[in-house]
GROMACS .gro file of C-alpha atoms in nm:
model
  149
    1UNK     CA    1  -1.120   2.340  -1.021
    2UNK     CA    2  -0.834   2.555  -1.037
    3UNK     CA    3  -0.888   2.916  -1.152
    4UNK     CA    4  -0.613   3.152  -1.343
    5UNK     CA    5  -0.594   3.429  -1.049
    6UNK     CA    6  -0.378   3.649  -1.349
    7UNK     CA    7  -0.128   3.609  -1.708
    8UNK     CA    8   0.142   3.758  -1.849
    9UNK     CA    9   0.365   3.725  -2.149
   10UNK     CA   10   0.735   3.681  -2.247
   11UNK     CA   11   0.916   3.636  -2.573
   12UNK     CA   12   0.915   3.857  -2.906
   13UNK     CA   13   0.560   3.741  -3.060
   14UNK     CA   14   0.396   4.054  -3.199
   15UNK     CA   15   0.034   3.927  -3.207
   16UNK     CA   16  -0.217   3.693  -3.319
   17UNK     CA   17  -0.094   3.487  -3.670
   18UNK     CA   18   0.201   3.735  -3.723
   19UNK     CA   19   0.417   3.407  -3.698
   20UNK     CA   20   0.558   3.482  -3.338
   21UNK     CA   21   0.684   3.246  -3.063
   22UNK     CA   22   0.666   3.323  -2.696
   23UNK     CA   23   0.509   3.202  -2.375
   24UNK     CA   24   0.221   3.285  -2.173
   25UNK     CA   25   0.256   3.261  -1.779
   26UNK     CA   26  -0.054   3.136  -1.554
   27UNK     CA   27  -0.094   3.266  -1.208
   28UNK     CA   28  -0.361   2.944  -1.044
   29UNK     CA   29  -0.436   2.868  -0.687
   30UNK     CA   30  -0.156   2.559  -0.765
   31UNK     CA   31   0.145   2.775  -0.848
   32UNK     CA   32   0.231   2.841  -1.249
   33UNK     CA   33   0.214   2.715  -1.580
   34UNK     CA   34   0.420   2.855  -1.869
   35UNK     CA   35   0.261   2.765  -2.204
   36UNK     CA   36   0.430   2.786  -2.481
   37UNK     CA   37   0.338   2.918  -2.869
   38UNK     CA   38   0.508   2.900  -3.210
   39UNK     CA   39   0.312   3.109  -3.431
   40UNK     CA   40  -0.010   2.891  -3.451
   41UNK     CA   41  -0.356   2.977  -3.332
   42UNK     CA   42  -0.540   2.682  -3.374
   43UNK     CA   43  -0.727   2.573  -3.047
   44UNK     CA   44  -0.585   2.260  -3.105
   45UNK     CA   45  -0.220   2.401  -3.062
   46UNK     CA   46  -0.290   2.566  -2.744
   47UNK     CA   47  -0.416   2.255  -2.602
   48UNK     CA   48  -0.095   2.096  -2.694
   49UNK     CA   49   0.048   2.346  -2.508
   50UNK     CA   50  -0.141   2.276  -2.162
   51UNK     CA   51   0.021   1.930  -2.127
   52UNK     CA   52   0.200   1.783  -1.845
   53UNK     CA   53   0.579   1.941  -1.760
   54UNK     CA   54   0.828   1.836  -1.989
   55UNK     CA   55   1.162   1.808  -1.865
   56UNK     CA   56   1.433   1.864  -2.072
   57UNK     CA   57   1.186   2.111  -2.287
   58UNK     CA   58   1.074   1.839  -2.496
   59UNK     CA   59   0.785   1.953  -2.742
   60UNK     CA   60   0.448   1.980  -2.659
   61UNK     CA   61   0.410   2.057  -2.288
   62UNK     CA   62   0.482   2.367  -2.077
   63UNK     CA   63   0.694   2.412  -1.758
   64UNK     CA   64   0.538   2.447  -1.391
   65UNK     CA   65   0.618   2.505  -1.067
   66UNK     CA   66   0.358   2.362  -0.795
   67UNK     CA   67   0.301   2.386  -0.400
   68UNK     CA   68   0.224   2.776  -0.356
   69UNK     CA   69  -0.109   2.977  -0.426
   70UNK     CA   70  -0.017   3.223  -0.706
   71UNK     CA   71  -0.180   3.564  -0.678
   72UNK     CA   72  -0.026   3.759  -0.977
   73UNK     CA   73   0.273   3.715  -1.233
   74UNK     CA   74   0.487   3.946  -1.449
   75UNK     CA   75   0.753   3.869  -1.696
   76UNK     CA   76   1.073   3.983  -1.629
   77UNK     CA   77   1.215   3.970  -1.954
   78UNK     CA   78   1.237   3.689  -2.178
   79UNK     CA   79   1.381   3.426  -1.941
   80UNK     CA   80   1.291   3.497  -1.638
   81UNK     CA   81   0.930   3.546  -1.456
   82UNK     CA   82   0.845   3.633  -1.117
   83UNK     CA   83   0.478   3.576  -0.885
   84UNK     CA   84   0.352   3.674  -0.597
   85UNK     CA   85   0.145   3.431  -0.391
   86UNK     CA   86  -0.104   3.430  -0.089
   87UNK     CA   87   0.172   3.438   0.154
   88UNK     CA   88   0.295   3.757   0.071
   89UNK     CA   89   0.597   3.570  -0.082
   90UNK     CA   90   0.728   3.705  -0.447
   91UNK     CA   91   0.955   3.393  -0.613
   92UNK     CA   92   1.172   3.521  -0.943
   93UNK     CA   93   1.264   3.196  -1.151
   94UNK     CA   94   1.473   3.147  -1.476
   95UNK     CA   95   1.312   2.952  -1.764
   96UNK     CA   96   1.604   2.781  -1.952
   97UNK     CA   97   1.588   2.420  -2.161
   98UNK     CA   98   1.219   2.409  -2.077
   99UNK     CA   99   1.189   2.418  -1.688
  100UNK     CA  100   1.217   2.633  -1.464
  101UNK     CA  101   1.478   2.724  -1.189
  102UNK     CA  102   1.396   2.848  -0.855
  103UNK     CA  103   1.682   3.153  -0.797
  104UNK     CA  104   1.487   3.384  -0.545
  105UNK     CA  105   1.193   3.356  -0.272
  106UNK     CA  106   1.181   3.708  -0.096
  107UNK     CA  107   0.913   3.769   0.191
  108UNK     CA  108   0.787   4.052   0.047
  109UNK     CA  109   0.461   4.152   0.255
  110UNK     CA  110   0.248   4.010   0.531
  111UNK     CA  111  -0.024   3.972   0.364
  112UNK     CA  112  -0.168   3.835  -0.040
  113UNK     CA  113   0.081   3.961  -0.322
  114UNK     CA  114  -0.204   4.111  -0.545
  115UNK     CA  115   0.024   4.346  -0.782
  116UNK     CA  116   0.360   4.310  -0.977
  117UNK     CA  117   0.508   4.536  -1.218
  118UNK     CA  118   0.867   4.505  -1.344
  119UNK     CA  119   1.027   4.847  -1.358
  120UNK     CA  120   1.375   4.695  -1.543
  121UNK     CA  121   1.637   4.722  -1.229
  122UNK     CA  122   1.322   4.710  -1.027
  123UNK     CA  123   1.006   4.516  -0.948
  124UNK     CA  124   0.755   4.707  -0.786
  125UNK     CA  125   0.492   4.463  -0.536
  126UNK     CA  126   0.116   4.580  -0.385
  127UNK     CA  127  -0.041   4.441  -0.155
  128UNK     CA  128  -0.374   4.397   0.014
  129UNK     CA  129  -0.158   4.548   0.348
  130UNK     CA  130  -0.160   4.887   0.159
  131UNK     CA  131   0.240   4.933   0.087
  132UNK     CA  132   0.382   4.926  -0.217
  133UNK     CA  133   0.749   4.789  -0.204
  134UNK     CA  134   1.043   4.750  -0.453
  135UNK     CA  135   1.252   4.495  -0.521
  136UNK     CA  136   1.603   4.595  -0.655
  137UNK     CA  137   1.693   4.311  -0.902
  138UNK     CA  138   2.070   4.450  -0.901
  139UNK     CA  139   2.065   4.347  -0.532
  140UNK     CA  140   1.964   3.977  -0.524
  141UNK     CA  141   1.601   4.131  -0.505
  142UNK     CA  142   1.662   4.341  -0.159
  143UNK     CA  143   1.310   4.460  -0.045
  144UNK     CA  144   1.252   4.772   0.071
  145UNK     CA  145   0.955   5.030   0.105
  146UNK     CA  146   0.825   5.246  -0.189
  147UNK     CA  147   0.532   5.299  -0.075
  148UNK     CA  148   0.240   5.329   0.232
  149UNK     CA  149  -0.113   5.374   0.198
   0.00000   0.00000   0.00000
């Protein structure tokens, strides 16, 4: 059984039957799963959603990407998402036509990612080693120290 370790959301949905289209992002032990919406809240729907990775963005599945342990995940944006994993690795991908596109792995800490918050220019990481540290998205993600417990 894989559990959802944490969620986040992207696109310009306001809200439960307002009509809205977006994605949400799933953090599991497996890596993550974007699942898409249109505006419909039917159970049904959603399951449509959770499908098998289309490529190409064909209708009716969601996009992945597999072979880490994802801790947390934050939207950066509407196209792009970043998530920390077990490693203390933080990976920043782009979601165009459907999939998504590896564009940055950045050793972040040296131990679990537990905390991400995008800051616009920046994305802020915790970890269970105490320091928070910031990633300067203007810089190809450069880490450096923010904080130190």
């Amino acid at each position: 059984t894989t559990g959802v370790a944490a969620l986040s959301t992207t696109g310009g949905g306001t809200g439960r039957g307002a009509g809205g289209s977006g994605a949400v992002v799933a953090a599991t032990s497996k890596g993550i799963q974007v699942l898409a919406w249109g505006g419909s809240t039917s159970p049904a729907a959603r399951r449509l959603s959770l499908g098998a990775p289309t490529s190409g963005g064909g209708a009716g599945g969601g996009a992945s990407a597999a072979g880490f342990a994802a801790s947390c995940v934050v939207a950066l944006g509407t196209q792009s998402l970043a998530a920390g994993d077990e490693e203390g690795f933080v990976r920043v991908w782009h979601f165009r036509r459907g999939a998504l596109k590896l564009v940055f792995a950045v050793e972040a800490h040296r131990t679990a990612v537990q905390a991400l918050a995008s800051g616009g220019d920046v994305l802020f990481t915790g970890a269970g080693d105490g320091c928070v540290r910031q990633l300067s998205v203007l810089e190809d993600f450069a880490c450096s120290d923010f904080f130190d417990a």
